[in-house]
Tab-separated table of C-alpha atoms in Angstrom:
chain	number	residue	atom	x	y	z
A	254	UNK	CA	117.281	-163.122	-52.906
A	255	UNK	CA	119.293	-159.818	-53.069
A	256	UNK	CA	116.585	-158.099	-55.820
A	257	UNK	CA	113.745	-159.139	-53.611
A	258	UNK	CA	115.285	-157.232	-50.480
A	259	UNK	CA	116.154	-154.552	-52.163
A	260	UNK	CA	112.427	-154.139	-53.662
A	261	UNK	CA	111.157	-154.708	-50.071
A	262	UNK	CA	113.111	-152.281	-48.742
A	263	UNK	CA	111.682	-149.677	-51.230
A	264	UNK	CA	107.911	-150.067	-50.844
A	265	UNK	CA	109.232	-149.699	-47.355
A	266	UNK	CA	110.638	-146.503	-47.698
A	267	UNK	CA	107.875	-145.339	-49.796
A	268	UNK	CA	104.901	-146.102	-46.792
A	269	UNK	CA	107.109	-145.392	-44.179
A	270	UNK	CA	107.472	-141.688	-45.842
A	271	UNK	CA	104.223	-141.210	-46.613
A	272	UNK	CA	103.199	-141.927	-42.775
A	273	UNK	CA	105.356	-139.408	-41.632
A	274	UNK	CA	104.607	-136.555	-44.324
A	275	UNK	CA	100.652	-137.345	-43.340
A	276	UNK	CA	101.966	-137.286	-39.397
A	277	UNK	CA	103.634	-133.597	-40.269
A	278	UNK	CA	101.149	-132.211	-41.559
A	279	UNK	CA	98.120	-133.520	-38.982
A	280	UNK	CA	101.254	-131.933	-35.986
A	281	UNK	CA	101.217	-128.632	-37.581
A	282	UNK	CA	97.210	-128.401	-37.951
A	283	UNK	CA	97.481	-129.475	-34.598
A	284	UNK	CA	99.976	-126.718	-33.665
A	285	UNK	CA	98.440	-123.717	-35.557
A	286	UNK	CA	94.827	-125.063	-33.583
A	287	UNK	CA	96.436	-124.383	-30.164
A	288	UNK	CA	97.960	-121.507	-30.660
A	289	UNK	CA	94.965	-119.339	-32.556
A	290	UNK	CA	92.472	-121.333	-30.455
A	291	UNK	CA	90.321	-121.772	-33.163
A	292	UNK	CA	89.309	-124.637	-35.624
A	293	UNK	CA	91.482	-125.639	-38.763
A	294	UNK	CA	89.202	-124.958	-41.890
A	295	UNK	CA	89.531	-126.747	-44.575
A	296	UNK	CA	90.955	-125.318	-47.523
A	297	UNK	CA	89.113	-124.259	-50.510
A	298	UNK	CA	89.602	-126.100	-53.625
A	299	UNK	CA	89.707	-123.701	-56.840
A	300	UNK	CA	87.181	-125.966	-58.667
A	301	UNK	CA	84.061	-124.030	-59.349
A	302	UNK	CA	80.679	-125.128	-58.855
A	303	UNK	CA	79.065	-125.940	-61.547
A	304	UNK	CA	76.102	-123.498	-62.250
A	305	UNK	CA	72.065	-124.433	-61.872
A	306	UNK	CA	70.984	-124.759	-65.567
A	307	UNK	CA	67.633	-122.820	-66.880
A	308	UNK	CA	64.783	-125.174	-67.556
A	309	UNK	CA	62.688	-125.002	-70.542
A	310	UNK	CA	59.661	-123.998	-68.276
A	311	UNK	CA	60.708	-121.085	-66.728
A	312	UNK	CA	62.164	-120.057	-70.304
A	313	UNK	CA	58.933	-119.784	-72.011
A	314	UNK	CA	57.577	-117.989	-69.197
A	315	UNK	CA	60.018	-115.576	-69.181
A	316	UNK	CA	59.664	-114.749	-72.606
A	317	UNK	CA	55.118	-115.052	-72.979
A	318	UNK	CA	55.711	-112.586	-70.302
A	319	UNK	CA	57.975	-110.267	-72.155
A	320	UNK	CA	55.762	-110.812	-75.038
A	321	UNK	CA	52.812	-109.182	-73.208
A	322	UNK	CA	54.575	-106.221	-71.793
A	323	UNK	CA	55.241	-105.306	-75.429
A	324	UNK	CA	51.952	-105.290	-76.814
A	325	UNK	CA	50.364	-103.330	-73.886
A	326	UNK	CA	52.961	-100.885	-74.369
A	327	UNK	CA	52.051	-100.842	-78.314
A	328	UNK	CA	48.909	-101.032	-77.293
A	329	UNK	CA	48.994	-97.458	-75.345
A	330	UNK	CA	50.964	-96.101	-78.182
A	331	UNK	CA	48.088	-96.763	-80.158
A	332	UNK	CA	45.391	-95.435	-77.860
A	333	UNK	CA	47.841	-92.282	-77.398
A	334	UNK	CA	47.999	-91.112	-80.921
A	335	UNK	CA	44.677	-91.629	-81.900
A	336	UNK	CA	43.742	-89.515	-78.999
A	337	UNK	CA	45.976	-86.678	-80.415
A	338	UNK	CA	44.782	-87.564	-83.598
A	339	UNK	CA	41.242	-87.240	-82.964
A	340	UNK	CA	39.362	-83.728	-83.921
A	341	UNK	CA	37.715	-81.816	-81.243
A	342	UNK	CA	33.421	-82.573	-81.245
A	343	UNK	CA	31.694	-78.958	-81.064
A	344	UNK	CA	28.804	-79.621	-78.973
A	345	UNK	CA	25.602	-77.879	-80.820
A	346	UNK	CA	22.383	-77.207	-79.063
A	347	UNK	CA	19.848	-78.662	-80.340
A	348	UNK	CA	17.413	-75.491	-82.015
A	349	UNK	CA	13.704	-75.321	-81.065
A	350	UNK	CA	11.780	-74.460	-84.162
A	351	UNK	CA	9.833	-71.361	-84.549
A	352	UNK	CA	6.677	-73.019	-84.365
A	353	UNK	CA	7.124	-74.801	-81.167
A	354	UNK	CA	6.769	-73.534	-77.888
A	355	UNK	CA	9.694	-73.082	-75.835
A	356	UNK	CA	8.778	-73.325	-71.710
A	357	UNK	CA	11.481	-71.604	-69.624
A	358	UNK	CA	10.265	-74.718	-67.215
A	359	UNK	CA	10.057	-78.016	-68.417
A	360	UNK	CA	7.181	-80.725	-66.695
A	361	UNK	CA	9.367	-82.757	-63.895
A	362	UNK	CA	7.599	-85.959	-65.404
A	363	UNK	CA	10.315	-87.969	-62.648
A	364	UNK	CA	9.172	-86.241	-59.697
A	365	UNK	CA	5.599	-86.715	-60.530
A	366	UNK	CA	6.348	-90.743	-61.493
A	367	UNK	CA	7.293	-90.921	-57.690
A	368	UNK	CA	4.695	-88.674	-56.250
A	369	UNK	CA	2.215	-90.506	-58.106
A	370	UNK	CA	4.036	-94.707	-57.238
A	371	UNK	CA	3.682	-93.233	-53.453
A	372	UNK	CA	0.194	-92.528	-54.093
A	373	UNK	CA	-1.378	-95.670	-55.194
A	374	UNK	CA	0.739	-97.816	-52.793
A	375	UNK	CA	-0.619	-95.467	-50.216
A	376	UNK	CA	-4.127	-96.799	-51.515
A	377	UNK	CA	-4.685	-99.725	-53.012
A	378	UNK	CA	-2.684	-101.809	-50.912
A	379	UNK	CA	-5.167	-103.249	-49.290
A	380	UNK	CA	-8.449	-103.310	-52.395
A	381	UNK	CA	-9.221	-105.971	-53.043
A	382	UNK	CA	-10.608	-106.056	-56.886
A	383	UNK	CA	-14.426	-105.722	-57.400
A	384	UNK	CA	-15.871	-105.011	-60.785
A	385	UNK	CA	-18.877	-102.574	-59.376
A	386	UNK	CA	-16.856	-100.098	-57.406
A	387	UNK	CA	-13.691	-100.355	-59.211
A	388	UNK	CA	-15.105	-97.891	-62.006
A	389	UNK	CA	-16.065	-94.926	-59.238
A	390	UNK	CA	-12.718	-95.895	-57.673
A	391	UNK	CA	-11.071	-95.200	-60.866
A	392	UNK	CA	-12.259	-92.120	-61.576
A	393	UNK	CA	-11.614	-90.849	-57.782
A	394	UNK	CA	-7.941	-91.993	-57.796
A	395	UNK	CA	-7.639	-89.795	-61.097
A	396	UNK	CA	-8.672	-86.841	-59.419
A	397	UNK	CA	-6.904	-86.791	-56.599
A	398	UNK	CA	-3.763	-87.787	-58.706
A	399	UNK	CA	-4.199	-84.750	-60.601
A	400	UNK	CA	-4.200	-82.582	-57.511
A	401	UNK	CA	-1.103	-84.465	-56.159
A	402	UNK	CA	1.189	-83.319	-59.604
A	403	UNK	CA	-0.294	-80.365	-59.761
A	404	UNK	CA	1.465	-79.040	-56.996
A	405	UNK	CA	5.188	-79.301	-58.959
A	406	UNK	CA	3.660	-78.795	-62.736
A	407	UNK	CA	4.980	-75.089	-63.758
A	408	UNK	CA	2.452	-72.705	-64.899
A	409	UNK	CA	0.917	-73.030	-68.269
A	410	UNK	CA	0.676	-76.727	-68.326
A	411	UNK	CA	-2.753	-78.816	-68.928
A	412	UNK	CA	-3.013	-82.064	-67.763
A	413	UNK	CA	-4.602	-85.100	-68.660
A	414	UNK	CA	-4.976	-88.420	-66.337
A	415	UNK	CA	-5.842	-91.604	-67.953
A	416	UNK	CA	-6.492	-94.672	-65.298
A	417	UNK	CA	-7.103	-98.399	-65.678
A	418	UNK	CA	-7.730	-100.904	-62.941
A	419	UNK	CA	-8.226	-104.480	-63.716
A	420	UNK	CA	-8.494	-107.882	-62.461
A	421	UNK	CA	-5.004	-109.395	-61.686
A	422	UNK	CA	-6.419	-113.482	-62.096
A	423	UNK	CA	-8.178	-113.656	-65.346
A	424	UNK	CA	-5.861	-112.337	-67.981
A	425	UNK	CA	-2.879	-110.015	-69.007
A	426	UNK	CA	-3.614	-106.910	-70.057
A	427	UNK	CA	-1.268	-103.956	-72.170
A	428	UNK	CA	-2.116	-100.972	-71.756
A	429	UNK	CA	-0.872	-98.645	-74.708
A	430	UNK	CA	-1.264	-94.814	-75.757
A	431	UNK	CA	-0.017	-92.996	-78.660
A	432	UNK	CA	-1.334	-88.613	-79.084
A	433	UNK	CA	0.530	-86.491	-80.910
A	434	UNK	CA	1.708	-83.325	-78.980
A	435	UNK	CA	4.656	-81.025	-79.294
A	436	UNK	CA	8.448	-82.695	-78.101
A	437	UNK	CA	10.368	-79.398	-76.934
A	438	UNK	CA	7.378	-78.423	-74.266
A	439	UNK	CA	5.498	-81.467	-73.841
A	440	UNK	CA	5.373	-84.450	-72.019
A	441	UNK	CA	3.971	-87.898	-70.170
A	442	UNK	CA	4.758	-89.937	-67.147
A	443	UNK	CA	3.438	-93.711	-66.543
A	444	UNK	CA	2.983	-95.627	-63.382
A	445	UNK	CA	2.128	-99.256	-62.515
A	446	UNK	CA	1.061	-101.030	-59.580
A	447	UNK	CA	-0.490	-104.276	-58.602
A	448	UNK	CA	-1.465	-106.189	-55.521
A	449	UNK	CA	-2.742	-109.778	-55.546
A	450	UNK	CA	-5.977	-108.861	-56.525
A	451	UNK	CA	-5.624	-106.410	-59.246
A	452	UNK	CA	-3.515	-104.096	-61.492
A	453	UNK	CA	-3.421	-100.158	-62.039
A	454	UNK	CA	-1.397	-98.165	-64.764
A	455	UNK	CA	-1.875	-94.530	-64.842
A	456	UNK	CA	-1.116	-91.855	-67.433
A	457	UNK	CA	-0.521	-88.569	-66.971
A	458	UNK	CA	-0.009	-86.122	-70.015
A	459	UNK	CA	1.360	-82.314	-69.316
A	460	UNK	CA	0.474	-80.335	-71.857
A	461	UNK	CA	1.929	-77.138	-72.751
A	462	UNK	CA	-1.139	-74.330	-73.643
A	463	UNK	CA	0.008	-70.857	-75.278
C-alpha cells in the first residue's frame, strides 16, 4: 500500500511540475508583451526549410537554350572568319569591241514602255474588235507610237514599230520576234494591252545609225 502511494505521489508531482513550468512561461510572455506593447512572436526554429527540387523539364529546357546559344556563337565566328578570308573582288567594266558602236546616250527603253502603255490604254479602252477596221487602225497606231517614242529617243537612232491586233475570243496568239543587232547600242521595248474583245502587242526597235 505504501509503495503504491509513493508511485501516485511521484506521478502527481510530475504533473504538477510541468503545469507549473508552463504557467510560468505563459506569465513571462504576458509580462513582456505588456511592457513593450507588442505581441510576442514565436521563436523561430533553427531547422532549415527543404529547398525546392529542380524539375527534369526545366533542366532539359536550360540545356537546349545553352546548346542553341553555343551554335549561334559558333556560326557567327565562322561567318567572321570567312569574311576575313574572302578576297577582294575587282569589278571590270565591260569592254566594247572596236567593231561595235558606243553611243554616249543609249535608248531609254523603260521610259518608252511607260509611254506606250499609257497610249494603248487611252486609245483602245473602248474599241471593239472589227477585222475590217483593225488593219487601218494598226497602221495609224504604229505611226502615233513612233511619234511618242521619238520625243525621248537620243540622236542617230532609227525606230521600227511592229504592232499586231487580234480577236480575243477565238484563239490564243503568241507573238515572238528575232533580229540581228548590236547589243552594245541597239535595244527594244515591248508592250501589250487587251480589253473585252481584242488584244494588241507592240514592239518598238531602236537601232543606232553611225
